[in-house]
Amino acid sequence: MSRQNLAMAGSSKHEARSAATAVDTDGDLTISDLARDFGVTLRTLRFYESRGLISPTRSGTTRIYSARDRARLALILKGKQLGFTLVEIRAMLANEDKKGAAATTEKATSVGGLQLSRSQIVEQLELLRSQRSEIESAIAELEASLSRLPKA
């Protein structure tokens, strides 16, 4: 399965599981629970914690993830699916945290829970279209090279 298909499959699995767990669980989650629910590795969660994107509490050496951490992880994964960098996602999360404090001057819309401005959407679309063009060129070049090789 391709990386893109894996990402898409992981995304739909994540959305289904997150919806199910949101109903099933009112309490806090361990790192294993959260990793299983979102289809990510423990290493991924530790990495996001080291970057300050999520901040579980500790009970001894056990990480305890709250509903807030769970919601932030859902936004992080949606941001990654849409092609944003972690730096960009961090800024979006910071804006989410400040959302109630001040109104933004530019109107935003929700994309998978992320509040994105028109300029952010336009810029990301341009980047993704550029990447798609580069990928299509690479595919064409590889297909041409493959066609010149003898069949196995």
mmCIF file of N, CA and C in Angstrom, residues 58-145:
data_model
loop_
_atom_site.group_PDB
_atom_site.id
_atom_site.type_symbol
_atom_site.label_atom_id
_atom_site.label_comp_id
_atom_site.label_asym_id
_atom_site.label_seq_id
_atom_site.Cartn_x
_atom_site.Cartn_y
_atom_site.Cartn_z
ATOM 1 N N ARG A 58 1.496 13.266 34.310
ATOM 2 C CA ARG A 58 2.222 12.048 34.678
ATOM 3 C C ARG A 58 1.689 11.510 35.995
ATOM 4 N N SER A 59 1.636 10.202 36.027
ATOM 5 C CA SER A 59 1.365 9.490 37.272
ATOM 6 C C SER A 59 2.532 8.534 37.422
ATOM 7 N N GLY A 60 3.557 8.972 38.140
ATOM 8 C CA GLY A 60 4.811 8.224 38.162
ATOM 9 C C GLY A 60 5.466 8.380 36.806
ATOM 10 N N THR A 61 5.695 7.250 36.131
ATOM 11 C CA THR A 61 6.273 7.306 34.790
ATOM 12 C C THR A 61 5.205 7.144 33.698
ATOM 13 N N THR A 62 3.967 6.989 34.094
ATOM 14 C CA THR A 62 2.875 6.783 33.138
ATOM 15 C C THR A 62 2.347 8.113 32.634
ATOM 16 N N ARG A 63 2.240 8.219 31.323
ATOM 17 C CA ARG A 63 1.651 9.406 30.703
ATOM 18 C C ARG A 63 0.132 9.244 30.717
ATOM 19 N N ILE A 64 -0.565 10.296 31.129
ATOM 20 C CA ILE A 64 -2.022 10.295 31.158
ATOM 21 C C ILE A 64 -2.500 11.401 30.227
ATOM 22 N N TYR A 65 -3.238 11.005 29.190
ATOM 23 C CA TYR A 65 -3.717 11.949 28.179
ATOM 24 C C TYR A 65 -5.166 12.325 28.460
ATOM 25 N N SER A 66 -5.416 13.619 28.454
ATOM 26 C CA SER A 66 -6.752 14.150 28.723
ATOM 27 C C SER A 66 -7.552 14.264 27.425
ATOM 28 N N ALA A 67 -8.801 14.654 27.559
ATOM 29 C CA ALA A 67 -9.639 14.900 26.391
ATOM 30 C C ALA A 67 -9.033 16.028 25.547
ATOM 31 N N ARG A 68 -8.410 17.007 26.184
ATOM 32 C CA ARG A 68 -7.761 18.105 25.450
ATOM 33 C C ARG A 68 -6.606 17.577 24.604
ATOM 34 N N ASP A 69 -5.787 16.689 25.187
ATOM 35 C CA ASP A 69 -4.683 16.094 24.428
ATOM 36 C C ASP A 69 -5.225 15.304 23.238
ATOM 37 N N ARG A 70 -6.290 14.603 23.472
ATOM 38 C CA ARG A 70 -6.926 13.794 22.429
ATOM 39 C C ARG A 70 -7.411 14.700 21.286
ATOM 40 N N ALA A 71 -8.049 15.801 21.628
ATOM 41 C CA ALA A 71 -8.539 16.737 20.618
ATOM 42 C C ALA A 71 -7.369 17.364 19.862
ATOM 43 N N ARG A 72 -6.313 17.724 20.580
ATOM 44 C CA ARG A 72 -5.135 18.315 19.935
ATOM 45 C C ARG A 72 -4.485 17.308 18.995
ATOM 46 N N LEU A 73 -4.412 16.046 19.400
ATOM 47 C CA LEU A 73 -3.824 15.024 18.533
ATOM 48 C C LEU A 73 -4.643 14.877 17.258
ATOM 49 N N ALA A 74 -5.959 14.913 17.374
ATOM 50 C CA ALA A 74 -6.815 14.831 16.185
ATOM 51 C C ALA A 74 -6.504 15.993 15.236
ATOM 52 N N LEU A 75 -6.315 17.191 15.779
ATOM 53 C CA LEU A 75 -5.988 18.355 14.945
ATOM 54 C C LEU A 75 -4.596 18.221 14.327
ATOM 55 N N ILE A 76 -3.647 17.723 15.093
ATOM 56 C CA ILE A 76 -2.282 17.527 14.582
ATOM 57 C C ILE A 76 -2.317 16.573 13.393
ATOM 58 N N LEU A 77 -3.007 15.463 13.549
ATOM 59 C CA LEU A 77 -3.058 14.464 12.482
ATOM 60 C C LEU A 77 -3.806 14.994 11.254
ATOM 61 N N LYS A 78 -4.838 15.780 11.460
ATOM 62 C CA LYS A 78 -5.554 16.385 10.333
ATOM 63 C C LYS A 78 -4.628 17.373 9.627
ATOM 64 N N GLY A 79 -3.889 18.162 10.388
ATOM 65 C CA GLY A 79 -2.936 19.096 9.792
ATOM 66 C C GLY A 79 -1.882 18.379 8.973
ATOM 67 N N LYS A 80 -1.374 17.267 9.494
ATOM 68 C CA LYS A 80 -0.381 16.480 8.755
ATOM 69 C C LYS A 80 -0.994 15.913 7.481
ATOM 70 N N GLN A 81 -2.230 15.435 7.566
ATOM 71 C CA GLN A 81 -2.909 14.893 6.390
ATOM 72 C C GLN A 81 -3.066 15.965 5.305
ATOM 73 N N LEU A 82 -3.295 17.195 5.718
ATOM 74 C CA LEU A 82 -3.460 18.297 4.771
ATOM 75 C C LEU A 82 -2.125 18.854 4.288
ATOM 76 N N GLY A 83 -1.022 18.297 4.780
ATOM 77 C CA GLY A 83 0.295 18.666 4.285
ATOM 78 C C GLY A 83 0.980 19.792 5.019
ATOM 79 N N PHE A 84 0.450 20.202 6.160
ATOM 80 C CA PHE A 84 1.084 21.274 6.927
ATOM 81 C C PHE A 84 2.264 20.719 7.713
ATOM 82 N N THR A 85 3.255 21.581 7.957
ATOM 83 C CA THR A 85 4.405 21.192 8.773
ATOM 84 C C THR A 85 4.023 21.268 10.250
ATOM 85 N N LEU A 86 4.835 20.670 11.097
ATOM 86 C CA LEU A 86 4.559 20.744 12.534
ATOM 87 C C LEU A 86 4.674 22.175 13.048
ATOM 88 N N VAL A 87 5.541 22.960 12.464
ATOM 89 C CA VAL A 87 5.659 24.369 12.864
ATOM 90 C C VAL A 87 4.352 25.097 12.553
ATOM 91 N N GLU A 88 3.804 24.849 11.372
ATOM 92 C CA GLU A 88 2.534 25.465 11.003
ATOM 93 C C GLU A 88 1.398 24.962 11.894
ATOM 94 N N ILE A 89 1.423 23.676 12.185
ATOM 95 C CA ILE A 89 0.387 23.098 13.045
ATOM 96 C C ILE A 89 0.479 23.679 14.453
ATOM 97 N N ARG A 90 1.700 23.859 14.949
ATOM 98 C CA ARG A 90 1.878 24.469 16.273
ATOM 99 C C ARG A 90 1.245 25.852 16.314
ATOM 100 N N ALA A 91 1.450 26.638 15.254
ATOM 101 C CA ALA A 91 0.860 27.980 15.194
ATOM 102 C C ALA A 91 -0.665 27.891 15.175
ATOM 103 N N MET A 92 -1.193 26.926 14.433
ATOM 104 C CA MET A 92 -2.648 26.752 14.388
ATOM 105 C C MET A 92 -3.194 26.378 15.761
ATOM 106 N N LEU A 93 -2.486 25.504 16.464
ATOM 107 C CA LEU A 93 -2.914 25.107 17.803
ATOM 108 C C LEU A 93 -2.852 26.295 18.762
ATOM 109 N N ALA A 94 -1.817 27.112 18.609
ATOM 110 C CA ALA A 94 -1.708 28.307 19.458
ATOM 111 C C ALA A 94 -2.873 29.246 19.184
ATOM 112 N N ASN A 95 -3.261 29.375 17.913
ATOM 113 C CA ASN A 95 -4.415 30.204 17.569
ATOM 114 C C ASN A 95 -5.690 29.628 18.149
ATOM 115 N N GLU A 96 -5.811 28.317 18.145
ATOM 116 C CA GLU A 96 -6.979 27.660 18.744
ATOM 117 C C GLU A 96 -7.041 27.969 20.240
ATOM 118 N N ASP A 97 -5.871 27.932 20.895
ATOM 119 C CA ASP A 97 -5.818 28.199 22.334
ATOM 120 C C ASP A 97 -6.222 29.637 22.637
ATOM 121 N N LYS A 98 -5.882 30.575 21.729
ATOM 122 C CA LYS A 98 -6.195 31.987 21.927
ATOM 123 C C LYS A 98 -7.545 32.371 21.346
ATOM 124 N N LYS A 99 -8.198 31.444 20.697
ATOM 125 C CA LYS A 99 -9.420 31.739 19.950
ATOM 126 C C LYS A 99 -10.441 32.525 20.761
ATOM 127 N N GLY A 100 -10.658 32.134 21.982
ATOM 128 C CA GLY A 100 -11.632 32.824 22.810
ATOM 129 C C GLY A 100 -11.164 34.187 23.275
ATOM 130 N N ALA A 101 -9.862 34.411 23.306
ATOM 131 C CA ALA A 101 -9.322 35.660 23.835
ATOM 132 C C ALA A 101 -9.514 36.840 22.890
ATOM 133 N N ALA A 102 -9.342 36.599 21.591
ATOM 134 C CA ALA A 102 -9.450 37.713 20.639
ATOM 135 C C ALA A 102 -9.971 37.203 19.308
ATOM 136 N N ALA A 103 -10.747 38.019 18.660
ATOM 137 C CA ALA A 103 -11.265 37.667 17.336
ATOM 138 C C ALA A 103 -10.183 37.926 16.302
ATOM 139 N N THR A 104 -10.103 37.073 15.299
ATOM 140 C CA THR A 104 -9.128 37.281 14.239
ATOM 141 C C THR A 104 -9.690 38.260 13.232
ATOM 142 N N THR A 105 -8.776 38.988 12.562
ATOM 143 C CA THR A 105 -9.216 39.972 11.580
ATOM 144 C C THR A 105 -9.620 39.293 10.276
ATOM 145 N N GLU A 106 -9.047 38.142 9.990
ATOM 146 C CA GLU A 106 -9.361 37.432 8.756
ATOM 147 C C GLU A 106 -10.327 36.295 9.072
ATOM 148 N N LYS A 107 -11.367 36.173 8.262
ATOM 149 C CA LYS A 107 -12.338 35.116 8.474
ATOM 150 C C LYS A 107 -11.683 33.765 8.245
ATOM 151 N N ALA A 108 -12.130 32.764 9.006
ATOM 152 C CA ALA A 108 -11.582 31.420 8.888
ATOM 153 C C ALA A 108 -12.725 30.431 8.734
ATOM 154 N N THR A 109 -12.370 29.266 8.222
ATOM 155 C CA THR A 109 -13.331 28.177 8.106
ATOM 156 C C THR A 109 -12.708 26.937 8.711
ATOM 157 N N SER A 110 -13.545 26.045 9.166
ATOM 158 C CA SER A 110 -13.056 24.814 9.763
ATOM 159 C C SER A 110 -12.812 23.775 8.679
ATOM 160 N N VAL A 111 -11.609 23.231 8.678
ATOM 161 C CA VAL A 111 -11.244 22.138 7.785
ATOM 162 C C VAL A 111 -10.809 20.990 8.686
ATOM 163 N N GLY A 112 -11.702 20.036 8.880
ATOM 164 C CA GLY A 112 -11.385 18.911 9.760
ATOM 165 C C GLY A 112 -11.097 19.343 11.177
ATOM 166 N N GLY A 113 -11.708 20.427 11.622
ATOM 167 C CA GLY A 113 -11.489 20.920 12.973
ATOM 168 C C GLY A 113 -10.438 22.006 13.064
ATOM 169 N N LEU A 114 -9.603 22.131 12.042
ATOM 170 C CA LEU A 114 -8.594 23.191 12.011
ATOM 171 C C LEU A 114 -9.219 24.459 11.461
ATOM 172 N N GLN A 115 -8.985 25.567 12.129
ATOM 173 C CA GLN A 115 -9.473 26.848 11.645
ATOM 174 C C GLN A 115 -8.434 27.424 10.689
ATOM 175 N N LEU A 116 -8.787 27.487 9.407
ATOM 176 C CA LEU A 116 -7.859 27.966 8.394
ATOM 177 C C LEU A 116 -8.417 29.210 7.722
ATOM 178 N N SER A 117 -7.545 30.177 7.516
ATOM 179 C CA SER A 117 -7.936 31.398 6.806
ATOM 180 C C SER A 117 -7.899 31.119 5.305
ATOM 181 N N ARG A 118 -8.500 32.000 4.571
ATOM 182 C CA ARG A 118 -8.495 31.879 3.111
ATOM 183 C C ARG A 118 -7.060 31.843 2.593
ATOM 184 N N SER A 119 -6.215 32.709 3.118
ATOM 185 C CA SER A 119 -4.827 32.760 2.639
ATOM 186 C C SER A 119 -4.080 31.463 2.963
ATOM 187 N N GLN A 120 -4.343 30.867 4.112
ATOM 188 C CA GLN A 120 -3.705 29.590 4.447
ATOM 189 C C GLN A 120 -4.150 28.495 3.483
ATOM 190 N N ILE A 121 -5.438 28.470 3.168
ATOM 191 C CA ILE A 121 -5.959 27.448 2.265
ATOM 192 C C ILE A 121 -5.374 27.635 0.864
ATOM 193 N N VAL A 122 -5.361 28.871 0.383
ATOM 194 C CA VAL A 122 -4.828 29.151 -0.955
ATOM 195 C C VAL A 122 -3.355 28.772 -1.021
ATOM 196 N N GLU A 123 -2.587 29.166 -0.015
ATOM 197 C CA GLU A 123 -1.152 28.864 0.004
ATOM 198 C C GLU A 123 -0.906 27.359 0.037
ATOM 199 N N GLN A 124 -1.672 26.643 0.849
ATOM 200 C CA GLN A 124 -1.497 25.187 0.953
ATOM 201 C C GLN A 124 -1.902 24.498 -0.339
ATOM 202 N N LEU A 125 -2.970 24.962 -0.967
ATOM 203 C CA LEU A 125 -3.376 24.396 -2.255
ATOM 204 C C LEU A 125 -2.288 24.592 -3.306
ATOM 205 N N GLU A 126 -1.689 25.784 -3.340
ATOM 206 C CA GLU A 126 -0.599 26.042 -4.292
ATOM 207 C C GLU A 126 0.578 25.106 -4.038
ATOM 208 N N LEU A 127 0.935 24.924 -2.773
ATOM 209 C CA LEU A 127 2.039 24.031 -2.428
ATOM 210 C C LEU A 127 1.730 22.596 -2.843
ATOM 211 N N LEU A 128 0.544 22.107 -2.504
ATOM 212 C CA LEU A 128 0.176 20.729 -2.832
ATOM 213 C C LEU A 128 0.089 20.520 -4.343
ATOM 214 N N ARG A 129 -0.421 21.502 -5.066
ATOM 215 C CA ARG A 129 -0.480 21.390 -6.536
ATOM 216 C C ARG A 129 0.924 21.360 -7.130
ATOM 217 N N SER A 130 1.820 22.157 -6.576
ATOM 218 C CA SER A 130 3.209 22.160 -7.034
ATOM 219 C C SER A 130 3.861 20.799 -6.758
ATOM 220 N N GLN A 131 3.622 20.264 -5.573
ATOM 221 C CA GLN A 131 4.169 18.952 -5.241
ATOM 222 C C GLN A 131 3.597 17.875 -6.159
ATOM 223 N N ARG A 132 2.288 17.971 -6.450
ATOM 224 C CA ARG A 132 1.661 17.000 -7.338
ATOM 225 C C ARG A 132 2.313 17.064 -8.715
ATOM 226 N N SER A 133 2.574 18.275 -9.208
ATOM 227 C CA SER A 133 3.212 18.436 -10.512
ATOM 228 C C SER A 133 4.605 17.795 -10.518
ATOM 229 N N GLU A 134 5.367 18.027 -9.450
ATOM 230 C CA GLU A 134 6.705 17.432 -9.347
ATOM 231 C C GLU A 134 6.618 15.913 -9.291
ATOM 232 N N ILE A 135 5.644 15.391 -8.580
ATOM 233 C CA ILE A 135 5.459 13.942 -8.473
ATOM 234 C C ILE A 135 5.065 13.365 -9.833
ATOM 235 N N GLU A 136 4.143 14.039 -10.525
ATOM 236 C CA GLU A 136 3.722 13.563 -11.849
ATOM 237 C C GLU A 136 4.897 13.544 -12.821
ATOM 238 N N SER A 137 5.770 14.546 -12.749
ATOM 239 C CA SER A 137 6.965 14.575 -13.602
ATOM 240 C C SER A 137 7.901 13.426 -13.260
ATOM 241 N N ALA A 138 8.096 13.177 -11.984
ATOM 242 C CA ALA A 138 8.964 12.078 -11.558
ATOM 243 C C ALA A 138 8.391 10.738 -12.004
ATOM 244 N N ILE A 139 7.078 10.576 -11.888
ATOM 245 C CA ILE A 139 6.428 9.336 -12.322
ATOM 246 C C ILE A 139 6.618 9.142 -13.820
ATOM 247 N N ALA A 140 6.399 10.196 -14.594
ATOM 248 C CA ALA A 140 6.560 10.107 -16.051
ATOM 249 C C ALA A 140 7.988 9.718 -16.412
ATOM 250 N N GLU A 141 8.966 10.311 -15.738
ATOM 251 C CA GLU A 141 10.367 9.991 -16.019
ATOM 252 C C GLU A 141 10.684 8.544 -15.674
ATOM 253 N N LEU A 142 10.190 8.082 -14.529
ATOM 254 C CA LEU A 142 10.429 6.691 -14.133
ATOM 255 C C LEU A 142 9.706 5.713 -15.051
ATOM 256 N N GLU A 143 8.485 6.042 -15.456
ATOM 257 C CA GLU A 143 7.753 5.164 -16.377
ATOM 258 C C GLU A 143 8.474 5.065 -17.718
ATOM 259 N N ALA A 144 9.016 6.185 -18.203
ATOM 260 C CA ALA A 144 9.766 6.172 -19.459
ATOM 261 C C ALA A 144 11.014 5.311 -19.312
ATOM 262 N N SER A 145 11.702 5.415 -18.200
ATOM 263 C CA SER A 145 12.899 4.599 -17.964
ATOM 264 C C SER A 145 12.524 3.127 -17.876
#
